[in-house]
Tab-separated table of C-alpha atoms in Angstrom:
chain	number	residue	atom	x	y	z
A	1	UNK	CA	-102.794	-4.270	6.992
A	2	UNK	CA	-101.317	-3.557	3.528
A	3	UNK	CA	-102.161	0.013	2.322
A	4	UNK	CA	-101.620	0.969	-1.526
A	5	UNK	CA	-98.773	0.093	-2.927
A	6	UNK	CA	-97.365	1.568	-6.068
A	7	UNK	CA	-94.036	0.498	-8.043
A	8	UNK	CA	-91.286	1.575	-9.303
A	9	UNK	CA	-91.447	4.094	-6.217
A	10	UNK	CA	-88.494	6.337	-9.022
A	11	UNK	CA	-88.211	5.872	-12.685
A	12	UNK	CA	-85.749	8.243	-14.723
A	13	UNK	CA	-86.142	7.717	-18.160
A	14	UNK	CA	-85.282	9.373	-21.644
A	15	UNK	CA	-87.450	11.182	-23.362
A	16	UNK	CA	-89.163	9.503	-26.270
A	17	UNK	CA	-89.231	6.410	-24.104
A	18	UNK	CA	-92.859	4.601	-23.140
A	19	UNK	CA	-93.060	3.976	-18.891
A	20	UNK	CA	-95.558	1.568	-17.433
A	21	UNK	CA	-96.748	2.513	-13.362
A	22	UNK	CA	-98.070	0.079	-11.315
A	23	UNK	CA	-100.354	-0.005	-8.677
A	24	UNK	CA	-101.633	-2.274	-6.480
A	25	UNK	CA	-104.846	-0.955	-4.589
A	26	UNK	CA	-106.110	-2.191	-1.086
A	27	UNK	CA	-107.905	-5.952	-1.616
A	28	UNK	CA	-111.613	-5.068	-1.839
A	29	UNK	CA	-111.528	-1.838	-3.047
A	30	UNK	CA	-113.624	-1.312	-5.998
A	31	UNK	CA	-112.425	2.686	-6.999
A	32	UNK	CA	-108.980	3.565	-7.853
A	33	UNK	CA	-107.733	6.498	-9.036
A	34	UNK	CA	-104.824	7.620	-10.592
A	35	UNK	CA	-103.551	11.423	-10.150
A	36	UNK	CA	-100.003	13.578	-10.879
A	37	UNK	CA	-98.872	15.643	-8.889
A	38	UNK	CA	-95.712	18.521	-10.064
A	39	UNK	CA	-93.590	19.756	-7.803
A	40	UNK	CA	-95.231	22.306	-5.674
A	41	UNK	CA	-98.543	21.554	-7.074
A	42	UNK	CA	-101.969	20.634	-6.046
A	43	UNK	CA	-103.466	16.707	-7.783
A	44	UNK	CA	-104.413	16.725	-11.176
A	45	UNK	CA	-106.683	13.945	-11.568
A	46	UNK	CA	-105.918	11.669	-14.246
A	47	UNK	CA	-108.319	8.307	-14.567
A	48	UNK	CA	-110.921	6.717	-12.470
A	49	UNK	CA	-112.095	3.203	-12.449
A	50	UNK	CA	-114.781	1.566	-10.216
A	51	UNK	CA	-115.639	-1.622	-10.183
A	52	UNK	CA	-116.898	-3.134	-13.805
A	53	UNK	CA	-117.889	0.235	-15.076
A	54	UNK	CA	-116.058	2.016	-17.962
A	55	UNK	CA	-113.397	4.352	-16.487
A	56	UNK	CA	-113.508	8.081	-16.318
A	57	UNK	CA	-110.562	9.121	-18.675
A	58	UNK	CA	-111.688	12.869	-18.146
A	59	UNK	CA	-108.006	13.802	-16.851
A	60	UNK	CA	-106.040	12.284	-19.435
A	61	UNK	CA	-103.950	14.795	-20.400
A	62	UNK	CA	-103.146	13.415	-24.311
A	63	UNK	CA	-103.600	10.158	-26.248
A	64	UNK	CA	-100.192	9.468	-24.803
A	65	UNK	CA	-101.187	8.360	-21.569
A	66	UNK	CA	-103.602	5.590	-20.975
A	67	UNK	CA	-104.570	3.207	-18.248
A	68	UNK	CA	-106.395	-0.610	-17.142
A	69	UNK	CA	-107.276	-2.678	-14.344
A	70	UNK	CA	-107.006	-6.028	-14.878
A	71	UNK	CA	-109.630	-8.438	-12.879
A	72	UNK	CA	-110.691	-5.244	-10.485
A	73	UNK	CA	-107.571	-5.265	-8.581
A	74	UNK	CA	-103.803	-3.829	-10.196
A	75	UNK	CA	-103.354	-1.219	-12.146
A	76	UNK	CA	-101.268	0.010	-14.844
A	77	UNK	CA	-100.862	3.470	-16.064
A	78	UNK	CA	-98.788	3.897	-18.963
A	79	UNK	CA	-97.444	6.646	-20.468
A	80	UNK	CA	-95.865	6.186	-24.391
A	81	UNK	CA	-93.182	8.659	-25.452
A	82	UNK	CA	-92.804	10.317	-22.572
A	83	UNK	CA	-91.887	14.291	-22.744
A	84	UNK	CA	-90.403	16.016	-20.295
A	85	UNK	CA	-93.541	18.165	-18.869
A	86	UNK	CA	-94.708	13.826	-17.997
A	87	UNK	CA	-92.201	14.525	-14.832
A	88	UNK	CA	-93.903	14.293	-11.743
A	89	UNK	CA	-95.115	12.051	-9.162
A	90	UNK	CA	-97.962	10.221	-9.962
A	91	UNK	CA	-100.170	9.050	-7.265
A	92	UNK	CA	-102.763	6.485	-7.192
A	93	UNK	CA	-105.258	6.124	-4.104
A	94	UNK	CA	-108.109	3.390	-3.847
A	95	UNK	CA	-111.445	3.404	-1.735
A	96	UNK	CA	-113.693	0.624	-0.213
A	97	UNK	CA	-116.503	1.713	-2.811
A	98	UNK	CA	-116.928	5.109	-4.864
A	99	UNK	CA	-116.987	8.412	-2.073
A	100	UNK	CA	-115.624	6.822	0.362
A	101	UNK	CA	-112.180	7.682	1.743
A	102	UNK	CA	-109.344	7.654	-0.389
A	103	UNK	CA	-105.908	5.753	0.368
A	104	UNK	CA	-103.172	6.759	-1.282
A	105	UNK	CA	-100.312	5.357	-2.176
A	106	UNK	CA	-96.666	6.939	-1.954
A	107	UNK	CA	-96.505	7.353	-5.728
A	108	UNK	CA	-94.400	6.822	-8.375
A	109	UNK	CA	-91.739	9.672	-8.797
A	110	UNK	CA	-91.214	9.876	-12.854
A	111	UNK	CA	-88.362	12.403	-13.904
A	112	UNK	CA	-87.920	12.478	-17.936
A	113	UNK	CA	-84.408	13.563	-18.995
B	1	UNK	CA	-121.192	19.593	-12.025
B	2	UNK	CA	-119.189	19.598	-8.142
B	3	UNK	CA	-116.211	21.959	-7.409
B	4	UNK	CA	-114.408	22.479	-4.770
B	5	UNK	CA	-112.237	26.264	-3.667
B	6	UNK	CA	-109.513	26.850	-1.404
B	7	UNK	CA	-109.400	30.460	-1.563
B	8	UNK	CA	-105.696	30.299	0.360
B	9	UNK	CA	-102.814	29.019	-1.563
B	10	UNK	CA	-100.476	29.002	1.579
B	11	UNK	CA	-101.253	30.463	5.498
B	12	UNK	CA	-98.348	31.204	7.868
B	13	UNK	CA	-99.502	31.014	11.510
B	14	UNK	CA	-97.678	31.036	14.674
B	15	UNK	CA	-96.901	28.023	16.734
B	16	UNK	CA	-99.918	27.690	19.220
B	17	UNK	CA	-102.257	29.964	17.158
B	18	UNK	CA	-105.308	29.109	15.857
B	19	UNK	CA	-105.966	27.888	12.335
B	20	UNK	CA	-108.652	28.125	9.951
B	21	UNK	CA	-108.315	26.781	6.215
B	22	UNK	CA	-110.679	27.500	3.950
B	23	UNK	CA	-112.918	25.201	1.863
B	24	UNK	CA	-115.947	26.004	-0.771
B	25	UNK	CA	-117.743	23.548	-2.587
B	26	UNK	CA	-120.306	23.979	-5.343
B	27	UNK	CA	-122.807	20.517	-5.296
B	28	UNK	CA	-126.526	20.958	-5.332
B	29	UNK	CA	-127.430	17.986	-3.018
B	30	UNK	CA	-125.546	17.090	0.600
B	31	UNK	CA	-121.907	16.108	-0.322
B	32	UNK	CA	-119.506	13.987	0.789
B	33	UNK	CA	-116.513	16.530	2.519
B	34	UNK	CA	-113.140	15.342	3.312
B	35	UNK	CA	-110.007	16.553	4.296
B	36	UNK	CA	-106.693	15.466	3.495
B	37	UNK	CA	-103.262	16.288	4.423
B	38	UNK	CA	-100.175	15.692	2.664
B	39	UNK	CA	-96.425	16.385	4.690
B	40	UNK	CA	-93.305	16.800	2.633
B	41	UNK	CA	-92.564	13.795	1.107
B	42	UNK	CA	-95.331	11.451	2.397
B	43	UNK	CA	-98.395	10.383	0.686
B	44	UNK	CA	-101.806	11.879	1.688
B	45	UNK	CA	-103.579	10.931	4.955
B	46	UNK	CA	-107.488	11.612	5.854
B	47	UNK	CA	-108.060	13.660	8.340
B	48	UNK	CA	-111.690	13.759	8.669
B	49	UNK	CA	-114.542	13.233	6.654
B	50	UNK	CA	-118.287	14.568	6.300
B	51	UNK	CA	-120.999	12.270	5.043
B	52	UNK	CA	-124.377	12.910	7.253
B	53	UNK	CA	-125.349	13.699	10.831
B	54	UNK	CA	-123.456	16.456	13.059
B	55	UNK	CA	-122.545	19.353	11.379
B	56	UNK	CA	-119.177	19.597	13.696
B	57	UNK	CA	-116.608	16.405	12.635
B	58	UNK	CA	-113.377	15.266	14.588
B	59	UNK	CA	-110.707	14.078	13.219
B	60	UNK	CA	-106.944	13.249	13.272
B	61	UNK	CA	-104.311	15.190	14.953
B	62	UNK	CA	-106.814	17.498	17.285
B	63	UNK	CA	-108.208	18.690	13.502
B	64	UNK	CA	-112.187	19.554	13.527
B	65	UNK	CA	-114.212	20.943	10.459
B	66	UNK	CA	-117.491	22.751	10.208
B	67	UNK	CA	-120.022	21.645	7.337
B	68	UNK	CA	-122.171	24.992	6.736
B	69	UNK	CA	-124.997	24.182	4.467
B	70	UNK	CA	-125.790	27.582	3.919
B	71	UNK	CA	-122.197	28.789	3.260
B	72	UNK	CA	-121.429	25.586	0.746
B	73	UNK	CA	-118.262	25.711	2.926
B	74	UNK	CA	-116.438	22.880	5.522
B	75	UNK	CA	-113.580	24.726	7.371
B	76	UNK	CA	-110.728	23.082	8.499
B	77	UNK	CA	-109.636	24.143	12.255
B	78	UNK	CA	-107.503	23.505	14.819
B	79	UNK	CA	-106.802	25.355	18.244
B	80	UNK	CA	-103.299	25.124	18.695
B	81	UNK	CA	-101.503	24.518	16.034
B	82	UNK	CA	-98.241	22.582	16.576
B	83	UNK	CA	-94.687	22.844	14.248
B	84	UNK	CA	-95.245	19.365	12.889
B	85	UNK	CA	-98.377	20.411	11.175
B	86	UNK	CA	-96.608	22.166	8.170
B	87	UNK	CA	-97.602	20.991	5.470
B	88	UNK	CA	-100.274	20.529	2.471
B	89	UNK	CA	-103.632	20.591	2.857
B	90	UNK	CA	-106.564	19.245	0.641
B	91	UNK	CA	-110.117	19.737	0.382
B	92	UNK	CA	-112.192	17.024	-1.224
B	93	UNK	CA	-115.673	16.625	-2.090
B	94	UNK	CA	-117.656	13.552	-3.648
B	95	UNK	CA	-121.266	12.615	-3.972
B	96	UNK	CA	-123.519	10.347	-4.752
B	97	UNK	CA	-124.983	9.383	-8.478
B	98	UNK	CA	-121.553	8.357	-10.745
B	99	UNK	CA	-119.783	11.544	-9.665
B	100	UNK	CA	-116.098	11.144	-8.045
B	101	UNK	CA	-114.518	12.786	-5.535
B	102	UNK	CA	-112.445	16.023	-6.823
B	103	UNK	CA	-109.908	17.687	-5.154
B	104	UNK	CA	-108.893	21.186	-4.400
B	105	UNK	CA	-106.135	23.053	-5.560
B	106	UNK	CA	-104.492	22.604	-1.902
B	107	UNK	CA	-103.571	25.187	1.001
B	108	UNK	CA	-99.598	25.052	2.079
B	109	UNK	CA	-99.486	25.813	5.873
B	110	UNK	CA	-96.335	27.269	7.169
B	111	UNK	CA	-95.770	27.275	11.248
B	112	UNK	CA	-93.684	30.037	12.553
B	113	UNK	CA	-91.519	29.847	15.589
């Protein structure tokens, strides 16, 4: 069946520039996560949404990044004037309900010049 | 609040030698254990997971773990350990009651001829 699927699967960009990453999570699954991930590094967790509650923005690293779920399924992180530390791949995974396994997705790999 | 310890940033075992990678978790009540691997340039994949019941789990690739209560650990092991298992390696723990499931910093596994 169709696992996660997140687009564009690159993105180069200038700095300065806004970038919008999309995922699409497994149908049914009510959490989704979003993550980044440098090069060499372990996940940083970023948001977490499940089902109609308010997300978990803990991870958001500055006002620049933010992130929605429109009608429980896709999701859109976006990240506005992007800086070059914002390169990295950025990962989203969903699961069936919250604790259960995550899938991930391949991820989005974002490189700022 | 949960955490979760990989005391081993990156192992380097011999082809056909045993592994054990390390995993800690601080949670007061019985978590949710899971272990994740991640090869270069793929997305994550479950390898096993630890909810209730037998202590001993099975999972993917000839990959068991060990949940020990009284060590807050779950140890990920394998027997024989085969070239194609290089890779990253990711300790998760969730639980019940609004909390997510947070990751560890990771263990890189390097297989020697």
């Amino acid at each position: 069946g169709a696992g996660v699927s997140q687009s564009p699967s690159n993105k180069v960009t200038e700095k300065g520039k806004d970038v919008e990453l999309r995922c699409d999570p497994i149908s049914g699954h009510t959490a989704l996560y979003w993550y980044r991930q440098s090069l060499g590094q372990g996940l940083e967790f970023l948001i977490y949404f499940q089902g109609n509650s308010a997300p978990d923005k803990s991870g958001l690293p500055s006002d620049r990044f933010s992130a929605e779920r429109t009608g429980g399924s896709v999701s859109t992180l976006t990240i506005q004037r992007t800086q070059q530390e914002d390169s990295a791949v950025y990962l989203c995974a969903s699961s069936a309900r919250q604790n259960q396994p995550q899938h991930f997705g391949d991820g989005t790999r974002l490189s700022i010049l | 609040a949960q955490s979760v310890t990989q005391p081993d940033i990156h192992i380097t075992v011999s082809e056909g030698a045993s592994l054990e990678l390390r995993c800690n978790y601080s949670y007061g009540a019985t978590p949710y254990l899971f272990w994740y691997v991640q090869s270069p340039g793929q997305g994550l994949q479950l390898l096993l997971k630890y909810f209730s019941g037998d202590t001993l789990v099975q999972g993917i690739k000839g990959f068991e773990a060990e949940f020990k209560r009284s060590q807050s650990s779950f140890n990920l092991r394998k027997p024989s350990v085969h070239w194609s298992d290089a890779a990253e390696y990711f300790c998760a723990v969730g639980a019940e009651g609004g909390f997510k499931t947070i990751f560890g910093a990771g263990t890189r596994l390097f297989v020697k001829a």
